[in-house]
Structures are given as structure tokens and as C-alpha cells.
CSV table of C-alpha atoms and ligand atoms in Angstrom, one decimal:
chain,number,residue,atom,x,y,z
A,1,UNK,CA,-5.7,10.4,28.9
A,2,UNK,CA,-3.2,8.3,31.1
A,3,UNK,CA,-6.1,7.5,33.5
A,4,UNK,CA,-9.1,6.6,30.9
A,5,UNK,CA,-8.7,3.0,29.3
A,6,UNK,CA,-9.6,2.0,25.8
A,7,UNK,CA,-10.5,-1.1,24.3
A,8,UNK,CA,-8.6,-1.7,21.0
A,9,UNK,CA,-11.2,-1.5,18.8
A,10,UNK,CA,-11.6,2.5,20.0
A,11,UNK,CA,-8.0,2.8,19.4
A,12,UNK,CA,-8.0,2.1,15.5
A,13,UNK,CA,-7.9,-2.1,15.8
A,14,UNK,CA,-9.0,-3.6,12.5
A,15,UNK,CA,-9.2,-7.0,10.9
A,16,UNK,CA,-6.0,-5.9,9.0
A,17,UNK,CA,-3.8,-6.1,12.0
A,18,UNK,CA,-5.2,-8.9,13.6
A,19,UNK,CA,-4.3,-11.1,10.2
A,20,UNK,CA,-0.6,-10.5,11.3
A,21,UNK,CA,-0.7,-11.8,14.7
A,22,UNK,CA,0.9,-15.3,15.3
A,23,UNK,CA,-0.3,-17.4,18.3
A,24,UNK,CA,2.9,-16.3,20.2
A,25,UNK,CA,2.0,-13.1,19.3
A,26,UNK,CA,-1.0,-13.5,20.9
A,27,UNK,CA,0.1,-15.5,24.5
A,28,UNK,CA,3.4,-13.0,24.8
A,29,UNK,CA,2.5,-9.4,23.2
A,30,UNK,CA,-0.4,-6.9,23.8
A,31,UNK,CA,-1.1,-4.1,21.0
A,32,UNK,CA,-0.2,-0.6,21.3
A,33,UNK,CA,-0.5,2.3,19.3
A,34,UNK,CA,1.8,5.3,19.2
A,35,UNK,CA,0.0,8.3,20.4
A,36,UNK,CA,2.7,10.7,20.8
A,37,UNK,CA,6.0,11.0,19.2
A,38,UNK,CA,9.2,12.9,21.4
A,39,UNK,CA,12.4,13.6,20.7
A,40,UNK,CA,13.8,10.5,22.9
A,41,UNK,CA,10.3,8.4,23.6
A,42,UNK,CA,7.1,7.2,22.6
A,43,UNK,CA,4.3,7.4,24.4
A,44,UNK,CA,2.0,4.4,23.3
A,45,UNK,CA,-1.4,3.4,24.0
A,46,UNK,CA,-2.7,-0.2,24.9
A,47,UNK,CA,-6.0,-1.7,26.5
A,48,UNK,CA,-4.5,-1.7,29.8
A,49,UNK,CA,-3.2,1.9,29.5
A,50,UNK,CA,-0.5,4.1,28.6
A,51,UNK,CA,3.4,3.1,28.1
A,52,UNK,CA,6.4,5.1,27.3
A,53,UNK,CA,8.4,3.4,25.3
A,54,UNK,CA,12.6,5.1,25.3
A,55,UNK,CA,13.9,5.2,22.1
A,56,UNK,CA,17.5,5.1,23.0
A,57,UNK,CA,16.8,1.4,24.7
A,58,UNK,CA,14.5,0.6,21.1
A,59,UNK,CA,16.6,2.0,18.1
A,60,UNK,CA,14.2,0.3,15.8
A,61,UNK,CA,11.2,2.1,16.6
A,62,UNK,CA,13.4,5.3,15.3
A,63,UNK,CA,11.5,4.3,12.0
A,64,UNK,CA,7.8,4.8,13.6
A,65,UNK,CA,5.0,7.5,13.8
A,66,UNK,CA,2.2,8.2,15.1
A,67,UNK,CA,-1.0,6.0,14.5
A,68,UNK,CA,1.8,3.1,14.2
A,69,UNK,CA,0.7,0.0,15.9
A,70,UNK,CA,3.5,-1.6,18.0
A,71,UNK,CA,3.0,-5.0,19.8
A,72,UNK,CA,4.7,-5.0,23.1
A,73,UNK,CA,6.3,-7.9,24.9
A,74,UNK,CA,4.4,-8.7,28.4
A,75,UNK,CA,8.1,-9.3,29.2
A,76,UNK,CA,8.7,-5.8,28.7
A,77,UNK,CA,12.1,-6.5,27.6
A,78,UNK,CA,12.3,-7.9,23.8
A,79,UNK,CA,12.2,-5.5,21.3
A,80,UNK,CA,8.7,-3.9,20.1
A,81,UNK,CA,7.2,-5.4,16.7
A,82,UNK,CA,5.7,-2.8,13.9
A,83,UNK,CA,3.2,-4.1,12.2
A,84,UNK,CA,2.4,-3.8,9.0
A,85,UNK,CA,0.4,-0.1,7.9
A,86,UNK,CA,-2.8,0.1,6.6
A,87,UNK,CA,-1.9,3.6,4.8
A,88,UNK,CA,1.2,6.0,4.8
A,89,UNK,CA,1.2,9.4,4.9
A,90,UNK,CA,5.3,10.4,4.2
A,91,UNK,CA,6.8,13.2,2.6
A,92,UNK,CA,10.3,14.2,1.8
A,93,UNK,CA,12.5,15.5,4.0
A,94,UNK,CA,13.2,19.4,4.2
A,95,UNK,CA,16.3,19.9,2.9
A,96,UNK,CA,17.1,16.1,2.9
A,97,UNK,CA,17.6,13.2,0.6
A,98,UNK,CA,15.4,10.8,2.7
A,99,UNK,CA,11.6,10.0,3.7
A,100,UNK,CA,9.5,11.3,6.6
A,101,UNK,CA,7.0,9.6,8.0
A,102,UNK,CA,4.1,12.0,8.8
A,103,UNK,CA,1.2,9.2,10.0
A,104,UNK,CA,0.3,6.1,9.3
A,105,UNK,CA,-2.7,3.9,9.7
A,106,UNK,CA,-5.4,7.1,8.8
A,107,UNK,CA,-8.9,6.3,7.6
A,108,UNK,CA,-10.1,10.0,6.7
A,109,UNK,CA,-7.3,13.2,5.7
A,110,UNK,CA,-8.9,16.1,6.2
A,111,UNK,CA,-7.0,18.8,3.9
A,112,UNK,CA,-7.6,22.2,6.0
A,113,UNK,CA,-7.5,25.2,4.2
A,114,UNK,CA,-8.9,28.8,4.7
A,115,UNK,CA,-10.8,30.9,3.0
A,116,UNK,CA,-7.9,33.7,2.3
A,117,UNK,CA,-4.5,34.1,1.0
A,118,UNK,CA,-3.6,30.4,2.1
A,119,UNK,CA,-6.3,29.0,0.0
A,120,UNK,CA,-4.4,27.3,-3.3
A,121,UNK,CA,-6.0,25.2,-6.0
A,122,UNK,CA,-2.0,23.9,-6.7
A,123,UNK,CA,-1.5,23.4,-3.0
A,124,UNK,CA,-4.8,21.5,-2.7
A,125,UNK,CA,-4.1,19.4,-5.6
A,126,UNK,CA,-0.9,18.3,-3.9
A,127,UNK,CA,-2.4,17.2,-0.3
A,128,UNK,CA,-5.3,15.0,-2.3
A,129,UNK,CA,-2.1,13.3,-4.3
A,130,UNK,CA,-0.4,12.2,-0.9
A,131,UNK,CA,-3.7,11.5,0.1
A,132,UNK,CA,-4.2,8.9,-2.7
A,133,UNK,CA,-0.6,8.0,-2.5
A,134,UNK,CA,-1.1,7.2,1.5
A,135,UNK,CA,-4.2,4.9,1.2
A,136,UNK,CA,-6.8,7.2,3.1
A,137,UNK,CA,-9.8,9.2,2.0
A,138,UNK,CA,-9.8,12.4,1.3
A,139,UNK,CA,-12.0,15.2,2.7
A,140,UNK,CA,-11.4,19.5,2.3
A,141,UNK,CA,-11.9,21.0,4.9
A,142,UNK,CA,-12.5,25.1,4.8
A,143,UNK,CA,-12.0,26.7,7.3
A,144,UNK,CA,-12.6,30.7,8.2
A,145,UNK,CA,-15.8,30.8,6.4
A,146,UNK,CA,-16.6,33.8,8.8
A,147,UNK,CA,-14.7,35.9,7.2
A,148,UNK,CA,-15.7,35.7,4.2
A,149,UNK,CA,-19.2,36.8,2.6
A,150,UNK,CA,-21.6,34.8,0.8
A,151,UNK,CA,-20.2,36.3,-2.6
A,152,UNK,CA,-16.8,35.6,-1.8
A,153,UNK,CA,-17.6,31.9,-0.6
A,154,UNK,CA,-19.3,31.5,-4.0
A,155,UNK,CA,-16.1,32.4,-5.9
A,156,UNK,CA,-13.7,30.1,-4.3
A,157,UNK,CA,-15.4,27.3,-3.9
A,158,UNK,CA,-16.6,27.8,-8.1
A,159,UNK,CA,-12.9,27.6,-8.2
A,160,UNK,CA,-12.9,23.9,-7.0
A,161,UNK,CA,-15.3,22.4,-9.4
A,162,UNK,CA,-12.7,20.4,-11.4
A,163,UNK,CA,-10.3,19.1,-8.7
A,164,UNK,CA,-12.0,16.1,-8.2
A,165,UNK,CA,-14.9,13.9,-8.7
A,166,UNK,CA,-16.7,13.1,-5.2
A,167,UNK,CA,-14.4,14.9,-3.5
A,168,UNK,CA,-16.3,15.8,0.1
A,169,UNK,CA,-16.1,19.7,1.0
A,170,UNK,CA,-16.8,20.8,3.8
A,171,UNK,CA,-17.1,24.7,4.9
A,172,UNK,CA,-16.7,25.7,8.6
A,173,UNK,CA,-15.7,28.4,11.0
A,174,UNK,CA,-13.3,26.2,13.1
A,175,UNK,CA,-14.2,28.1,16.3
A,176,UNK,CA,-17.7,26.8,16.3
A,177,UNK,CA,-18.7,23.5,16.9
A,178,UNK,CA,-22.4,23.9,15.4
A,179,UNK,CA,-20.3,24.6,12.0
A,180,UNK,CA,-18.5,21.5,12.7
A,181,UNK,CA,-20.9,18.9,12.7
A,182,UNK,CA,-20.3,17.9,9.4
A,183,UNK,CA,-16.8,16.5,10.3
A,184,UNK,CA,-17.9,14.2,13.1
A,185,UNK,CA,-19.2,11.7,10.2
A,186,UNK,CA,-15.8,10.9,9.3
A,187,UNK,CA,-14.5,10.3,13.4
A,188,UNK,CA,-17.1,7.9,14.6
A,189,UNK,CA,-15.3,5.0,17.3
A,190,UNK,CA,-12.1,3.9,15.4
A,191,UNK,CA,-11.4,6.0,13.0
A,192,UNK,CA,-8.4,7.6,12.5
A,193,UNK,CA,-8.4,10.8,10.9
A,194,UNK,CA,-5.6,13.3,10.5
A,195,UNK,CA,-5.4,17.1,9.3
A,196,UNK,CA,-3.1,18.0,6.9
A,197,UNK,CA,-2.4,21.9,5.6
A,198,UNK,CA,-0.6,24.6,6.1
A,199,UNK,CA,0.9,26.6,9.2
A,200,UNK,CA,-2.2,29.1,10.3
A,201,UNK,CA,-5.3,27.3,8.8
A,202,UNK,CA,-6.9,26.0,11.9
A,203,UNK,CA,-5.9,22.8,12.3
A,204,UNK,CA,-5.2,23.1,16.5
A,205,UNK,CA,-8.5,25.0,16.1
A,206,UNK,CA,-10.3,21.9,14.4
A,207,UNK,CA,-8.6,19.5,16.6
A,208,UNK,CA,-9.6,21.7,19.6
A,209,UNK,CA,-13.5,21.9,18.5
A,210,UNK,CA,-13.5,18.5,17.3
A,211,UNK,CA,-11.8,17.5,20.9
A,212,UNK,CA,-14.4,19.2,22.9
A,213,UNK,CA,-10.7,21.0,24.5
A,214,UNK,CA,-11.7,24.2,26.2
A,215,UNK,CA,-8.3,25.6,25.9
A,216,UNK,CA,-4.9,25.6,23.2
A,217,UNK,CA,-3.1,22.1,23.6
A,218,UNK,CA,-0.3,24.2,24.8
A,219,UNK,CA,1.3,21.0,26.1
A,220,UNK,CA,2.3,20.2,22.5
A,221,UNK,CA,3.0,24.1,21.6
A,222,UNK,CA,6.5,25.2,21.7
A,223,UNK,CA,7.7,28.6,20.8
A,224,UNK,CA,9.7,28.2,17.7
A,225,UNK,CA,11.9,31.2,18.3
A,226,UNK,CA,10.2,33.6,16.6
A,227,UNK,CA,7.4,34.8,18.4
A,228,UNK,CA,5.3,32.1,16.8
A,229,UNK,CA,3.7,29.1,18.4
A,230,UNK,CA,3.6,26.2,16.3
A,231,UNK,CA,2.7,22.6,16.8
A,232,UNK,CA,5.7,21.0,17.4
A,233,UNK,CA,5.4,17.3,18.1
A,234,UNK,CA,3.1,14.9,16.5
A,235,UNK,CA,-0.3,13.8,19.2
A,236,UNK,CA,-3.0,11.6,19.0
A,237,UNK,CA,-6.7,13.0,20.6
A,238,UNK,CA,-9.9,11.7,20.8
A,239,UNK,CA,-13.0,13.7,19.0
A,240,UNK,CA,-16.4,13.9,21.8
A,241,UNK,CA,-17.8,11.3,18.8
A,242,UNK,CA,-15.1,8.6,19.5
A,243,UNK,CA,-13.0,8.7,16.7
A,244,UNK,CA,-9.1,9.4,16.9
A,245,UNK,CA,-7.8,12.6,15.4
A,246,UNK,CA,-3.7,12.7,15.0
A,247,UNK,CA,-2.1,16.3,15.0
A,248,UNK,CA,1.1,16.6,12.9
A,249,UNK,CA,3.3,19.8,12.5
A,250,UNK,CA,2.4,22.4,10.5
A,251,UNK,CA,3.3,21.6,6.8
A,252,UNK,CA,4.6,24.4,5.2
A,253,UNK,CA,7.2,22.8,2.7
A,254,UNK,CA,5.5,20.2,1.4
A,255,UNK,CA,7.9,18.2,-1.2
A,256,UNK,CA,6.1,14.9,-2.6
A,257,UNK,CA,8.4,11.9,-3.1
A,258,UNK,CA,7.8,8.2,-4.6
A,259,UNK,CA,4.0,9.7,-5.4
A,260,UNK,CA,3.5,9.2,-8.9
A,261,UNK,CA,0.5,6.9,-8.8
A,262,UNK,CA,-1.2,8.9,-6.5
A,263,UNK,CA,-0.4,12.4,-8.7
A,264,UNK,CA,-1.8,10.5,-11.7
A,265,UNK,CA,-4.9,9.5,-9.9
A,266,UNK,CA,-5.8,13.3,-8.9
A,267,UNK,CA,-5.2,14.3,-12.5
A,268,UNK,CA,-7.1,11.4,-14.3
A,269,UNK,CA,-8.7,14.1,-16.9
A,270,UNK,CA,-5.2,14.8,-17.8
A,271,UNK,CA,-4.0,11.7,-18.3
A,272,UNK,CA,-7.4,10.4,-20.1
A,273,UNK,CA,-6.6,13.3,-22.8
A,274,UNK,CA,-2.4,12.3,-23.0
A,275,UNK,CA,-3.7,9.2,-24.3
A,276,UNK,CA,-5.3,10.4,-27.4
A,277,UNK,CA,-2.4,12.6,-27.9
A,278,UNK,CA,-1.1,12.6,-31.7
A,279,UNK,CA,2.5,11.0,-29.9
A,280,UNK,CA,3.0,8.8,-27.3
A,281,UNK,CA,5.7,11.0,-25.7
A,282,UNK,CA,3.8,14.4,-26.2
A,283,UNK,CA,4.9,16.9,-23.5
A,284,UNK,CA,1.5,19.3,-24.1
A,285,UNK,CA,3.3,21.7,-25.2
A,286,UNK,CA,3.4,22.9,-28.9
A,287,UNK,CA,3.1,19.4,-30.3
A,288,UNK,CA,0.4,19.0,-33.1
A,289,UNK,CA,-2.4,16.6,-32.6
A,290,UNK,CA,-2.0,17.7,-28.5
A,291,UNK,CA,-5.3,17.2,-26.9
A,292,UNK,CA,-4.2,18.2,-23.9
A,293,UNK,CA,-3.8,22.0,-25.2
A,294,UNK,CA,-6.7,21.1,-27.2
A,295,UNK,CA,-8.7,20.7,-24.1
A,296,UNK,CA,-6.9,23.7,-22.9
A,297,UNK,CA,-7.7,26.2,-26.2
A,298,UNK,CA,-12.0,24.8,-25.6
A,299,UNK,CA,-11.7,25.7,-21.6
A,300,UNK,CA,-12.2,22.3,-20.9
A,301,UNK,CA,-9.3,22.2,-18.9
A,302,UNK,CA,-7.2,24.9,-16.5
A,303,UNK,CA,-4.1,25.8,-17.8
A,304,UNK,CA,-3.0,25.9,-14.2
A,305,UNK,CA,-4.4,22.1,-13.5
A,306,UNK,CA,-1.9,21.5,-16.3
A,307,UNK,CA,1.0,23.0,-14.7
A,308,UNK,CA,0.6,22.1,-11.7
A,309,UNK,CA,0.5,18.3,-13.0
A,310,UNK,CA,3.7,18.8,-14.7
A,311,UNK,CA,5.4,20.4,-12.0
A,312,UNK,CA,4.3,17.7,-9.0
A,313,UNK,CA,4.8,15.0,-11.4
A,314,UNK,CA,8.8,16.3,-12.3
A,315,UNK,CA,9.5,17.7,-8.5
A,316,UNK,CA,8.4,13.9,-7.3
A,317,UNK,CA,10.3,12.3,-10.1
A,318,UNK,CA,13.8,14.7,-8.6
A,319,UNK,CA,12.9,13.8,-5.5
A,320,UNK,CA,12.4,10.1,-6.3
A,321,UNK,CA,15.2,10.2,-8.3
A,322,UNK,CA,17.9,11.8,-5.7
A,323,UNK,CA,16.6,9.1,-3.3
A,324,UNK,CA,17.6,6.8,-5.4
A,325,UNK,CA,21.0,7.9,-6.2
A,326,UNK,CA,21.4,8.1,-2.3
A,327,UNK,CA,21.1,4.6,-2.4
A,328,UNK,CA,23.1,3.9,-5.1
A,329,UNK,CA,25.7,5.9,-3.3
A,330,UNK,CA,25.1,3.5,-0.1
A,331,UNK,CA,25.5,0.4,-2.0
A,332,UNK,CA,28.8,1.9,-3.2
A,333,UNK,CA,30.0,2.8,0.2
A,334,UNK,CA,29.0,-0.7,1.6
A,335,UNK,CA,30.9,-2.3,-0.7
A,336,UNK,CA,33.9,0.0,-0.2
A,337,UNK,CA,33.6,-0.8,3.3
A,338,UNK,CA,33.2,-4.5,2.7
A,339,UNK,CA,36.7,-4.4,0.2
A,340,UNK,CA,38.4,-2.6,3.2
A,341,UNK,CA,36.9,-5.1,5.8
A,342,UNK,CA,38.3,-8.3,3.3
A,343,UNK,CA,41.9,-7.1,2.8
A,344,UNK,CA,42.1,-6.1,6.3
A,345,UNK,CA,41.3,-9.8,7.1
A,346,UNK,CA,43.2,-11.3,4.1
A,347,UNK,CA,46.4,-9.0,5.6
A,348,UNK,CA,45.9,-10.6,8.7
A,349,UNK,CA,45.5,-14.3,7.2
A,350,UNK,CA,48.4,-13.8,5.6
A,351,UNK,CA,50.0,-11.9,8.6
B,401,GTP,N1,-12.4,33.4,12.6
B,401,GTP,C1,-11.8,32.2,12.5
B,401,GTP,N2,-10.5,32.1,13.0
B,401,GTP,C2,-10.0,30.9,12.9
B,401,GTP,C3,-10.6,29.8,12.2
B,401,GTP,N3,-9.8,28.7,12.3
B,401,GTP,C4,-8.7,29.1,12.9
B,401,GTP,N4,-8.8,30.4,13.2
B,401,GTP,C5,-7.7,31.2,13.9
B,401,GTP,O1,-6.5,31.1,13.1
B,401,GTP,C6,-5.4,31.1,13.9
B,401,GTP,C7,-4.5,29.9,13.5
B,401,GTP,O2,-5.2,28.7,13.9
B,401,GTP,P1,-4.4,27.4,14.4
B,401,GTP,O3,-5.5,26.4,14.7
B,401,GTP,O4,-3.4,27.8,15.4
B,401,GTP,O5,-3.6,27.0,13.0
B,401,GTP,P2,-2.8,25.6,12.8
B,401,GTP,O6,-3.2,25.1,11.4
B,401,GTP,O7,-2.9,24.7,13.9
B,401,GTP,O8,-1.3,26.2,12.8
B,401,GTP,P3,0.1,25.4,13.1
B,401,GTP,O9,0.0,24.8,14.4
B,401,GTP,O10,1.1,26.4,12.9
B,401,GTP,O11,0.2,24.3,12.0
B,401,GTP,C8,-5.8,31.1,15.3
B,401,GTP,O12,-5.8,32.4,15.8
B,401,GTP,C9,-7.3,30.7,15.2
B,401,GTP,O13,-8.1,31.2,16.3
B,401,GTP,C10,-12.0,30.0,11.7
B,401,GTP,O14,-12.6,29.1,11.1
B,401,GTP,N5,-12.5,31.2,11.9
B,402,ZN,ZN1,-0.2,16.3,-25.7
């Protein structure tokens, strides 16, 4: 990649970001955007070719992903600017009480799933919430469709009637690129596109076929310890059609946080049928006048759609919630420290 140059508009550049540029800006700073994301560096892409960028010597850049658009200093010595994102794709933390930043500025999510025991309507539900939260379009990808039958592809995809109005689906054996062809509408010359789903569903495959790359991007494939190679860091590639795909880890924990607009969106029916509820506060339960369970009890609505809803919307709200507190708990320490800071000085005023 090092060796090719790319003009900006290949690499993502919109309108958007060009709004935010000063004239200095302009005169002193050349865009970049982050193509690959390491433990200590970046490794950044501009019109004249590729930088790394350490993040020891750039602490605020700790806060970046991939598909982030950096302006670098001709000087090569002030600090890099982040601009402003088009769309954010973040999720909460494993086993943390803060944010991660999975990829940023993404015109088309494709959600990969496969046609066996990964493929789940709640899962599914999930990625097209983050996918409304984040800004960017979403597409399903299906992947394995070899291995099914005709039969068996009828039944799942009759399963995914209801999940959302013009929702694009797309059915491919990954490991074919005449099945593929489909996806290269969505990664024409600047558009960012970025798979989302779980460990094992093809999305190195995708990336791979979509890449034109003969072989695994073993580069950016570490053994994890237990005889299974997973995609470790996050990489940017470009699809034989021009657009820009961005590989992310696989996602097998995926805990939504500060989402509820986007949750609310993907369950529109649901929220249509609250409203005529007999009580503002109804919880569809047992409630008379629910026409939620109505909806339910005249198989107008999945039980499951239901439960799923309610279970997003209250794991987003925890989430959201213990966030919150974190902060809360911040403020309190900074003022602690702050008090400690004051009498100090005040004991040595009066020293
Ligand atoms: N037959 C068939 N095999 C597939 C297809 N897609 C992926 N595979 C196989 O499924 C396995 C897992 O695919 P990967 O592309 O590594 O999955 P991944 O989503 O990138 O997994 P992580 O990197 O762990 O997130 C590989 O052995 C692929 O060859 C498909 O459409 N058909
Ligand atoms: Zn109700």
C-alpha cells in the first residue's frame, strides 16, 4: 500500500471535512486518515503517502480509530488535529465502564452473518441499532449460503421479514467473488464500508474476495492463544472497485451503550403500538388496554422482537447508566483532589 498514492477523494474526503478546515489549516496541515491502528502507532494515510504516527510522542490521538481523519502539521512536529466524524461506530467496553471506539467515518455497515448456528434475529437486531446509532447505512450480509439448500435458505431468510423496512440483504458464499458482486455497489471510489459480526462469519473472507487478496491477511492475524487465529488489530483495505473496506476485531461481546435513539429506530413497530397503549408508562406486559401484547395475541408482532427490544433498550440504559455514575465518581474525585490541592497551598500561605 506504502508504495501506491491516493488522492483524497479515494481515501473517504467529503465536503463534511473540508467545512472544518481553516486557511492555516490549509497553508500548514495535509489530511490523513488512520488506516491501521497498533498497540504504540498509527499508521496514517495522506495524498503524498503513508506516515506512522507514535502514539507515545501524540497522547491525544489515544482517543482515535480507524477511518479517523487526522490533519498533520507539514512541520511534523505540532500535535495532530481530529476532525470532526461523519458517523461513530462505539461500543462498550468488555468488562469496562467506558466507550470503544470501533470506526468512524463509515458510509455502508455491512452486518455479516452465516447461514448456521451464528445466524440470530436478536443479534441482527442489535448490529442494525448501532448501525442507526453510528450514522451509516445498513446492509446484511449472509454469508455461507453454500451450505445451505434452497429450502433451508427459504426458511431463514422468511425469518427476516419484519426486522426492517428497506433493509438491503444480500446472500453470498464469501469464497466466491461471482457471489459477491452484489456488494461492490456499496464500495464504489470513497466509500467507506465496514463489516461488522461475529468471530467465524466470514468477514476476513469478505474483505479478502472483496480485496481481490489471494491469500489470509496473515499480517493482521495473530494467534490468540488458543489455537485460533483471530483478527487482531483494526486495518483499512481497498475493494478492486475503489472503495475502502475497514476490518475490525471480531465482535463476539457486543454490549450497546448511549444507543437508545438508534434501538428505538430499529423497533419503530414497537414503539408506534406503545403509543396507543391504554397507559403512558405500560411495560407490555399484563397491562389492560396493551396493544403491544395485543399485537402479539393477533401475530402481528414476534414475541421475541419484543424481548429483544426490552432487553437492548434496559442493557443500554445499565450500561449508559454505569457510565454515568463513572463520571459522577470522577467529578467527585477531581474535586477531592482539588480540596487537597487548596489546603495544601493555603498550609503553605499560611506557612
Ligand atoms: N463455505 C463457505 N465458507 C466460508 C464462507 N465465509 C467464510 N467461510 C469460512 O469460514 C471460516 C471463518 O471465516 P473468517 O473469514 O476467518 O471469519 P471472520 O469473521 O473474519 O472471523 P474473525 O477474524 O475471528 O472475526 C473460514 O474457514 C472461511 O473459509 C462462505 O460463504 N462459504
Ligand atoms: Zn403496552
Amino acid at each position: 500500500m506504502s508504495e501506491k498514492y491516493y488522492t483524497l477523494a479515494q481515501l473517504g474526503w467529503k465536503t463534511f471535512f473540508n467545512q472544518q478546515l481553516t486557511l492555516d489549516d490549509l497553508e500548514q496541515t495535509k489530511p490523513h486518515r488512520i488506516t491501521q491502528v497498533f498497540r504504540n502507532r498509527l499508521v496514517v494515510l495522506g495524498e503524498d503517502g503513508e506516515l506512522n504516527l507514535d502514539l507515545a510522542q501524540y497522547p491525544n490521538l489515544q482517543g482515535t480509530t480507524i477511518g479517523d481523519w487526522l490533519l498533520v502539521s507539514n512541520n511534523a512536529v505540532d500535535i495532530p488535529v481530529i476532525l470532526e466524524r461523519q458517523s461513530v461506530f462505539q461500543r462498550k467496553s468488555p468488562g469496562a465502564n467506558s466507550h470503544q471506539l470501533i470506526a468512524t467515518n463509515v458510509d455502508t455497515a455491512f452486518i455479516v452473518s452465516s447461514f448456521n448456528q451464528d445466524f440470530n434475529l436478536s443479534r441482527i437486531e442489535r448490529y442494525l441499532a448501532l448501525c442507526k446509532e453510528a450514522g451509516a447505512v445498513a446492509v446484511l450480509v449472509l454469508t455461507k449460503a453454500d451450505l445451505v439448500n434452497q429450502s433451508q435458505l427459504d426458511e431463514y431468510l422468511e425469518q427476516l421479514h419484519d426486522l426492517q423496512s428497506h433493509l438491503v440483504i444480500l446472500t453470498v458464499n464469501a469464497l466466491d467473488s461471482e457471489s459477491c458482486q452484489g456488494l461492490f455497489d456499496w464500495c464504489g471510489v470513497g466509500q467507506t464500508v465496514v463489516l461488522l459480526g461475529s468471530s467465524g462469519v466470514g468477514k476476513t473472507t469478505l474483505t479478502n474476495t472483496l480485496c481481490g487478496l489471494q491469500e489470509k491477511t496473515a499480517a493482521i492475524r495473530q494467534d490468540d492463544n488458543k489455537g485460533r487465529h483471530t483478527t487482531t488489530s483494526r486495518s483499512l483495505f481497498f475493494a478492486v472497485s475503489g472503495g475502502l473496506i475497514l476490518d475490525c476485531p471480531g465482535m463476539r461481546e457486543l454490549q450497546l451503550t448511549d444507543c437508545e435513539d438508534g434501538i428505538k429506530e430499529v423497533f419503530s413497530d414497537i414503539e408506534d403500538l406503545a403509543r396507543q397503549c391504554k397507559f403512558a408508562d405500560c411495560h407490555h406486559h399484563q397491562e389492560p388496554g396493551c396493544a403491544v401484547q395485543q399485537a402479539i395475541k393477533a401475530g402481528l408482532l414476534e414475541e421475541r422482537r419484543l424481548t429483544n427490544y426490552q432487553k437492548i433498550l434496559s442493557e443500554q440504559a445499565r450500561n449508559s447508566m454505569t457510565l454515568a455514575q463513572v463520571h459522577q465518581k470522577d467529578r467527585k474525585f477531581g474535586k477531592l483532589i482539588k480540596t487537597s490541592i487548596h489546603s495544601k497551598k493555603h498550609r503553605i500561605d499560611n506557612f
